Coordinates of C-alpha atoms and ligand atoms in Angstrom, one line a residue:
X1 CA 131.5 79.3 141.5
X2 CA 134.4 81.3 139.9
X3 CA 138.1 81.6 140.2
X4 CA 138.6 85.2 141.6
X5 CA 139.8 84.8 145.2
X6 CA 142.0 86.4 147.7
X7 CA 145.4 84.9 148.6
X8 CA 147.0 86.6 151.6
X9 CA 144.7 89.6 151.1
X10 CA 145.5 90.0 147.4
X11 CA 143.0 89.3 144.7
X12 CA 143.9 86.6 142.2
X13 CA 142.4 85.7 138.9
X14 CA 143.1 82.0 138.9
X15 CA 146.9 82.0 139.6
X16 CA 147.5 85.5 138.4
X17 CA 147.9 88.4 140.8
X18 CA 145.4 91.1 139.7
X19 CA 147.7 93.9 140.9
X20 CA 150.6 92.7 138.8
X21 CA 148.1 92.4 135.9
X22 CA 147.1 96.0 136.4
X23 CA 150.8 97.1 136.3
X24 CA 151.3 95.2 133.1
X25 CA 148.1 96.1 131.2
X26 CA 147.0 99.5 132.8
X27 CA 143.6 100.0 134.5
X28 CA 140.8 99.9 133.7
X29 CA 140.5 96.4 132.1
X30 CA 138.4 93.3 132.0
X31 CA 139.7 89.9 133.2
X32 CA 138.1 86.6 132.2
X33 CA 138.9 83.3 133.8
X34 CA 139.2 80.4 131.3
X35 CA 138.7 77.8 134.0
X36 CA 135.4 79.5 135.0
X37 CA 134.1 79.6 131.5
X38 CA 134.9 75.9 131.0
X39 CA 133.4 75.0 134.3
X40 CA 130.1 76.7 133.6
X41 CA 129.8 75.0 130.2
X42 CA 130.5 71.7 131.8
X43 CA 128.0 72.2 134.6
X44 CA 125.4 73.0 132.1
X45 CA 126.2 70.0 129.9
X46 CA 126.4 67.7 132.8
X47 CA 122.9 68.7 133.9
X48 CA 121.6 67.5 130.6
X49 CA 123.9 64.5 130.1
X50 CA 122.4 61.9 127.9
X51 CA 119.9 64.2 126.3
X52 CA 122.3 65.5 123.6
X53 CA 121.0 69.1 123.6
X54 CA 122.5 71.9 121.6
X55 CA 124.0 74.4 124.0
X56 CA 124.2 77.6 121.9
X57 CA 126.0 80.2 123.8
X58 CA 124.4 83.6 123.5
X59 CA 127.2 85.5 121.7
X60 CA 125.8 88.9 122.6
X61 CA 126.7 88.2 126.3
X62 CA 130.4 88.1 125.5
X63 CA 131.6 87.9 121.9
X64 CA 135.4 88.0 122.3
X65 CA 136.9 85.5 119.8
X66 CA 139.0 83.8 122.5
X67 CA 136.0 83.3 124.7
X68 CA 134.0 81.8 121.9
X69 CA 137.0 79.6 121.0
X70 CA 137.1 78.3 124.6
X71 CA 133.4 77.6 124.7
X72 CA 133.5 76.0 121.2
X73 CA 136.2 73.6 122.5
X74 CA 133.7 72.6 125.3
X75 CA 131.2 71.7 122.6
X76 CA 129.2 74.9 122.6
X77 CA 127.3 76.2 119.6
X78 CA 126.2 79.8 119.2
X79 CA 123.0 81.9 119.3
X80 CA 123.7 84.9 117.2
X81 CA 121.6 88.1 116.7
X82 CA 123.5 89.8 113.9
X83 CA 125.6 89.1 110.8
X84 CA 128.6 90.3 112.7
X85 CA 128.0 87.8 115.5
X86 CA 127.5 85.0 112.9
X87 CA 130.9 85.9 111.4
X88 CA 132.5 85.8 114.9
X89 CA 131.0 82.4 115.7
X90 CA 132.2 80.9 112.4
X91 CA 135.7 82.5 112.9
X92 CA 135.9 81.0 116.3
X93 CA 135.5 77.6 114.8
X94 CA 131.8 77.0 115.7
X95 CA 130.3 74.7 113.2
X96 CA 127.3 76.2 111.2
X97 CA 125.2 73.2 112.3
X98 CA 125.5 74.5 115.8
X99 CA 124.4 78.0 115.1
X100 CA 121.0 79.5 115.6
X101 CA 120.1 83.0 114.5
X102 CA 117.7 85.0 116.7
X103 CA 116.5 88.6 116.6
X104 CA 113.5 90.7 115.4
X105 CA 115.2 92.6 112.6
X106 CA 117.4 90.3 110.5
X107 CA 118.2 92.0 107.2
X108 CA 118.2 90.2 103.8
X109 CA 122.0 90.4 103.8
X110 CA 122.2 88.8 107.2
X111 CA 119.7 86.1 106.2
X112 CA 121.7 85.4 103.1
X113 CA 124.9 85.0 105.0
X114 CA 123.3 82.6 107.3
X115 CA 121.7 80.6 104.5
X116 CA 125.0 80.4 102.7
X117 CA 126.8 79.3 105.8
X118 CA 124.1 76.6 106.4
X119 CA 123.1 77.3 109.9
X120 CA 121.1 75.0 112.1
X121 CA 118.0 77.2 112.6
X122 CA 116.5 80.6 112.1
X123 CA 114.4 81.7 115.1
X124 CA 111.8 83.8 113.2
X125 CA 110.0 86.5 115.1
X126 CA 107.2 87.8 112.8
X127 CA 105.1 87.2 109.7
X128 CA 107.0 89.7 107.5
X129 CA 110.3 88.1 108.5
X130 CA 109.0 84.7 107.6
X131 CA 107.9 86.0 104.2
X132 CA 111.2 87.6 103.5
X133 CA 113.1 84.5 104.5
X134 CA 110.9 82.3 102.3
X135 CA 111.4 84.6 99.3
X136 CA 115.1 84.8 99.8
X137 CA 115.5 81.0 100.3
X138 CA 113.5 80.3 97.2
X139 CA 115.6 82.7 95.1
X140 CA 118.7 80.8 96.3
X141 CA 117.1 77.5 95.8
X142 CA 117.4 76.6 99.5
X143 CA 115.1 75.8 102.3
X144 CA 115.6 77.7 105.6
X145 CA 115.2 75.6 108.8
X146 CA 112.8 77.6 111.0
X147 CA 111.5 77.7 114.5
X148 CA 109.0 80.5 115.2
X149 CA 109.8 82.4 118.4
X150 CA 106.5 82.3 120.3
X151 CA 105.6 84.8 123.0
X152 CA 104.0 82.9 125.9
X153 CA 102.9 86.2 127.6
X154 CA 104.8 85.4 130.8
X155 CA 106.4 88.1 132.9
X156 CA 110.0 87.1 133.7
X157 CA 113.4 88.7 134.2
X158 CA 115.2 90.8 136.7
X159 CA 114.3 94.2 135.3
X160 CA 111.6 95.7 133.0
X161 CA 114.3 96.2 130.3
X162 CA 115.2 92.5 130.2
X163 CA 111.8 91.0 130.2
X164 CA 111.0 89.8 126.7
X165 CA 108.1 87.3 126.9
X166 CA 105.2 89.6 127.7
X167 CA 102.5 90.6 125.2
X168 CA 103.8 94.2 125.1
X169 CA 107.4 93.2 124.4
X170 CA 108.6 93.5 120.8
X171 CA 109.8 89.9 120.7
X172 CA 108.2 86.8 119.2
X173 CA 104.9 85.9 117.6
X174 CA 101.8 86.5 119.7
X175 CA 100.5 83.3 121.3
X176 CA 97.1 83.6 119.6
X177 CA 98.8 84.0 116.2
X178 CA 101.4 81.3 116.4
X179 CA 99.2 78.4 115.1
X180 CA 98.1 80.4 112.1
X181 CA 101.6 81.5 111.2
X182 CA 102.9 77.9 111.6
X183 CA 100.3 76.7 109.1
X184 CA 101.6 79.3 106.6
X185 CA 105.2 78.4 107.2
X186 CA 104.3 74.7 106.8
X187 CA 103.1 75.4 103.2
X188 CA 106.0 77.7 102.2
X189 CA 108.5 76.0 99.8
X190 CA 111.5 78.0 101.1
X191 CA 110.8 77.1 104.7
X192 CA 111.5 73.9 106.6
X193 CA 109.6 74.0 109.9
X194 CA 111.8 72.4 112.5
X195 CA 110.6 73.4 115.9
X196 CA 109.4 76.0 118.5
X197 CA 111.5 78.7 120.1
X198 CA 111.0 80.8 123.2
X199 CA 113.2 83.2 125.2
X200 CA 111.2 84.9 128.0
X201 CA 113.7 87.2 129.7
X202 CA 117.1 87.5 131.4
X203 CA 118.4 87.3 135.0
X204 CA 115.4 85.2 135.9
X205 CA 115.6 84.4 139.6
X206 CA 113.1 81.6 140.1
X207 CA 111.7 78.7 138.1
X208 CA 108.1 79.7 138.1
X209 CA 108.2 81.7 134.8
X210 CA 110.0 78.9 133.1
X211 CA 107.4 76.4 134.3
X212 CA 104.6 78.6 133.2
X213 CA 106.1 79.2 129.7
X214 CA 107.1 75.6 129.0
X215 CA 103.9 74.1 130.3
X216 CA 102.0 76.3 127.8
X217 CA 104.4 75.3 125.0
X218 CA 103.6 71.6 125.4
X219 CA 100.0 72.2 124.4
X220 CA 101.1 74.3 121.5
X221 CA 103.4 71.6 120.2
X222 CA 100.7 69.0 120.2
X223 CA 98.4 71.4 118.3
X224 CA 101.1 72.1 115.7
X225 CA 101.7 68.4 115.2
X226 CA 98.0 67.9 114.7
X227 CA 98.1 70.6 112.1
X228 CA 100.8 68.6 110.2
X229 CA 103.9 70.7 111.3
X230 CA 107.1 68.8 111.9
X231 CA 108.2 69.8 115.4
X232 CA 111.5 68.1 116.2
X233 CA 113.2 70.8 118.3
X234 CA 112.4 73.0 121.2
X235 CA 114.6 76.0 121.8
X236 CA 114.1 77.1 125.3
X237 CA 116.2 80.2 125.1
X238 CA 118.4 81.5 127.9
X239 CA 117.6 83.7 130.8
X240 CA 118.7 81.7 133.9
X241 CA 120.0 84.3 136.4
X242 CA 123.3 84.4 138.3
X243 CA 124.1 85.6 141.8
X244 CA 125.3 89.2 141.7
X245 CA 125.7 89.4 145.5
X246 CA 122.6 91.5 146.4
X247 CA 119.8 89.0 146.2
X248 CA 119.2 85.3 147.0
X249 CA 121.0 83.0 144.6
X250 CA 118.9 82.0 141.5
X251 CA 118.1 78.3 141.1
X252 CA 121.1 76.1 140.4
X253 CA 121.4 74.8 136.8
X254 CA 120.6 71.3 138.1
X255 CA 117.2 72.5 139.4
X256 CA 116.5 74.3 136.1
X257 CA 117.6 71.1 134.2
X258 CA 115.4 68.9 136.3
X259 CA 112.3 71.1 135.6
X260 CA 113.0 71.3 131.9
X261 CA 113.6 67.6 131.6
X262 CA 110.4 66.9 133.5
X263 CA 108.3 69.3 131.3
X264 CA 109.9 68.3 127.9
X265 CA 110.5 64.6 128.3
X266 CA 107.0 63.7 126.9
X267 CA 107.5 66.0 123.9
X268 CA 110.1 64.0 122.0
X269 CA 112.1 67.0 120.9
X270 CA 115.8 67.9 120.7
X271 CA 116.4 70.7 123.2
X272 CA 118.3 73.8 122.3
X273 CA 119.6 76.2 125.0
X274 CA 120.8 79.7 124.6
X275 CA 122.6 80.6 127.9
X276 CA 124.6 83.7 128.0
X277 CA 124.9 85.3 131.5
X278 CA 125.0 81.9 133.2
X279 CA 128.1 81.0 131.3
X280 CA 130.0 84.2 131.1
X281 CA 128.7 86.5 133.9
X282 CA 130.7 85.3 136.8
X283 CA 133.7 84.4 134.6
X284 CA 134.7 88.1 134.4
X285 CA 135.6 91.1 136.5
X286 CA 136.3 94.8 135.7
X287 CA 139.4 96.1 137.4
X288 CA 139.5 99.9 138.0
X289 CA 141.7 102.4 139.8
X290 CA 140.5 105.0 142.3
X291 CA 141.2 108.5 140.9
X292 CA 139.8 110.7 143.6
X293 CA 137.8 110.5 146.8
X294 CA 135.4 113.4 146.8
X295 CA 133.6 114.5 150.0
X296 CA 130.4 115.9 148.7
X297 CA 128.0 117.8 151.0
X298 CA 125.5 115.0 151.1
X299 CA 127.5 112.0 149.9
X300 CA 131.0 110.6 149.5
X301 CA 132.1 109.8 146.0
X302 CA 134.6 107.2 145.1
X303 CA 135.6 108.3 141.6
X304 CA 137.2 105.5 139.6
X305 CA 138.8 105.4 136.1
X306 CA 136.2 103.0 134.6
X307 CA 132.9 104.4 133.6
X308 CA 129.5 103.7 132.1
X309 CA 131.0 103.5 128.7
X310 CA 133.0 100.5 129.9
X311 CA 130.2 98.8 131.8
X312 CA 126.7 100.2 131.3
X313 CA 124.6 97.7 133.3
X314 CA 124.1 99.9 136.4
X315 CA 123.0 102.8 134.3
X316 CA 120.8 100.7 131.9
X317 CA 119.3 98.1 134.3
X318 CA 120.0 99.5 137.8
X319 CA 122.2 96.4 138.0
X320 CA 124.0 95.5 141.2
X321 CA 127.7 94.6 141.0
X322 CA 129.7 93.8 144.1
X323 CA 132.8 96.0 144.3
X324 CA 135.8 94.8 146.3
X325 CA 139.3 96.1 146.9
X326 CA 142.0 94.3 145.0
X327 CA 144.3 94.5 148.0
X328 CA 142.5 94.0 151.3
X329 CA 143.3 96.5 154.0
X330 CA 142.2 94.9 157.3
X331 CA 142.7 98.3 159.1
X332 CA 140.4 100.2 156.7
X333 CA 137.3 101.7 158.3
X334 CA 133.9 100.9 156.8
X335 CA 132.3 103.8 154.9
X336 CA 129.5 104.5 152.4
X337 CA 130.3 105.6 148.8
X338 CA 128.7 106.4 145.6
X339 CA 131.1 104.7 143.2
X340 CA 131.2 106.8 140.0
X341 CA 133.1 107.2 136.8
X342 CA 134.5 110.3 135.1
X343 CA 131.9 110.5 132.3
X344 CA 129.7 113.6 132.2
X345 CA 126.4 111.9 132.9
X346 CA 124.6 111.5 136.2
X347 CA 123.8 107.9 135.3
X348 CA 127.6 107.2 135.2
X349 CA 127.8 105.2 138.4
X350 CA 128.6 101.7 139.5
X351 CA 127.0 101.7 142.9
X352 CA 125.0 104.2 145.1
X353 CA 125.3 104.4 148.9
X354 CA 127.4 101.3 149.0
X355 CA 128.9 100.2 152.3
X356 CA 132.5 99.2 151.7
X357 CA 135.9 99.6 153.2
X358 CA 137.5 103.0 152.8
X359 CA 139.8 103.3 149.7
X360 CA 142.3 105.9 148.6
X361 CA 143.5 107.3 145.3
X362 CA 145.6 104.8 143.4
X363 CA 143.9 101.8 145.0
X364 CA 142.5 99.1 142.7
X365 CA 138.9 97.9 142.9
X366 CA 137.3 94.9 141.2
X367 CA 133.8 95.2 139.9
X368 CA 132.6 91.6 140.1
X369 CA 130.3 89.5 137.7
X370 CA 131.2 91.7 134.7
X371 CA 131.9 88.9 132.2
X372 CA 128.5 89.1 130.5
X373 CA 127.0 92.2 129.0
X374 CA 130.1 94.2 130.0
X375 CA 132.7 94.6 127.3
X376 CA 130.2 93.9 124.5
X377 CA 128.2 96.9 125.4
X378 CA 131.1 99.3 125.7
X379 CA 131.4 102.4 123.7
X380 CA 134.0 105.2 123.2
X381 CA 131.7 107.9 124.7
X382 CA 133.7 110.9 125.9
X383 CA 136.5 109.6 123.5
X384 CA 137.5 107.0 126.0
X385 CA 139.3 104.1 124.4
X386 CA 137.7 100.7 124.7
X387 CA 139.4 99.0 127.6
X388 CA 141.4 95.8 127.2
X389 CA 140.1 92.3 127.8
X390 CA 142.5 89.9 129.4
X391 CA 142.2 86.2 129.6
X392 CA 143.8 84.2 132.4
X393 CA 144.5 80.5 132.4
X394 CA 146.3 79.2 135.4
X395 CA 149.5 81.2 135.7
X396 CA 149.2 82.5 132.2
X397 CA 147.5 85.6 130.9
X398 CA 147.0 87.2 127.5
X399 CA 145.4 90.4 126.3
X400 CA 142.6 89.2 124.0
X401 CA 141.5 92.7 123.0
X402 CA 144.0 95.5 123.4
X403 CA 143.3 99.2 124.1
X404 CA 143.2 101.2 120.8
X405 CA 145.5 104.1 120.4
X406 CA 144.0 107.6 119.9
X407 CA 144.8 107.4 116.2
X408 CA 142.9 104.1 115.9
X409 CA 140.0 105.6 117.8
X410 CA 139.5 108.3 115.2
X411 CA 140.7 106.3 112.2
X412 CA 137.1 105.9 110.8
X413 CA 136.5 109.7 110.8
X414 CA 137.1 112.0 107.9
X415 CA 137.0 115.7 107.5
X416 CA 135.3 116.8 104.2
X417 CA 137.5 118.9 101.9
X418 CA 135.3 122.0 102.3
X419 CA 136.4 122.3 105.9
Ligands
PLP1 C1 120.0 87.6 125.3 C2 119.4 86.4 124.7 C3 119.8 85.2 125.3 C4 120.7 85.0 126.5 O1 120.1 85.4 127.7 P1 120.9 85.2 129.1 O2 120.0 85.9 130.0 O3 122.2 85.9 129.0 O4 121.0 83.8 129.3 C5 119.3 84.0 124.7 N1 118.5 84.1 123.7 C6 118.1 85.2 123.1 C7 117.2 85.2 121.9 C8 118.5 86.4 123.6 O5 118.2 87.6 123.1

């Protein structure tokens, strides 16, 4: 459910006409819907009402400060994976006791910043990381609250590149080693063992992998408690998929909630969630303008002004995004396009052999479901400026990240004096 709909054949973002927005801001740009972001947070929280979980939004999905501020006002915490994301979460007003820190390669500086801030939990992914965190915490006279991220060896996720819970993935502590490492953590003076953490993948389309992983975890938790570890929290990660338009809809958050409640009720733990895509994915679109229509020998190309540097998901994960005209033309014939950007890479495409209405140069198209893993993964490849992010709220809009000027784009570069 989102707030991007046609009114009399014109696409609106809430009550804002997307064509008027394009005239004001200049294509290409992202648009986020505040009402959709709030709604998704509320659906999630309602599904777990009464359980008092920590819903820690996965900041890497969409880290714009305005977006974080909206989610914070709905009670969200943050799951961060870098020192920069930690600073963003704090700047957006998210309390440290609602922040968890994940990731396989936390540096000492990042750990120190998080210890100084007093975050809720470190999700530790390896023995050397645990050692480093213990040593650092001792030197600061602190104790770091820790959950070990365990790897349940379950295959899950919509693509090889977003599956994280298999043996061969770089994430987490191997299942066979978890108990031993917990015993070490229990005896470390700089570590406070607080719970268990998992995150098995992303864009997960059915409940079976969650069920497999969380059932296994129940057994682990009783073993750990028998070993004298304090396990008060269970962080179940993120990963619930969203409909992108090409496949059957993933389970509703209510079904996901029912399963998790059923599996975790006997465990007596506080639940932590790290949803990213589920909150932000369908709350954003990417608006782009057609530059040329090129009739190739074998294919017809719709060449648009956005590119893989603005939205890399199709190139990186073969991701599907629905692409729709911003102004509907009922008379337009159906055709088949490869929708591509101007970047000099064959992987610069948004859709291949896509059936859609004919479009012409100057027309605007909306690439749907681009609110998660979109703007955050953008680069300035081909010296293309980062594109604006716009927030709409009812009839209002605001540019929440503007397009940099050429001078700003090159401001960090220097030419040595011998040149
Ligand atoms: C990416 C990530 C998430 C969010 O995943 P979604 O599929 O967007 O819900 C949560 N936790 C961790 C540790 C992650 O790396």
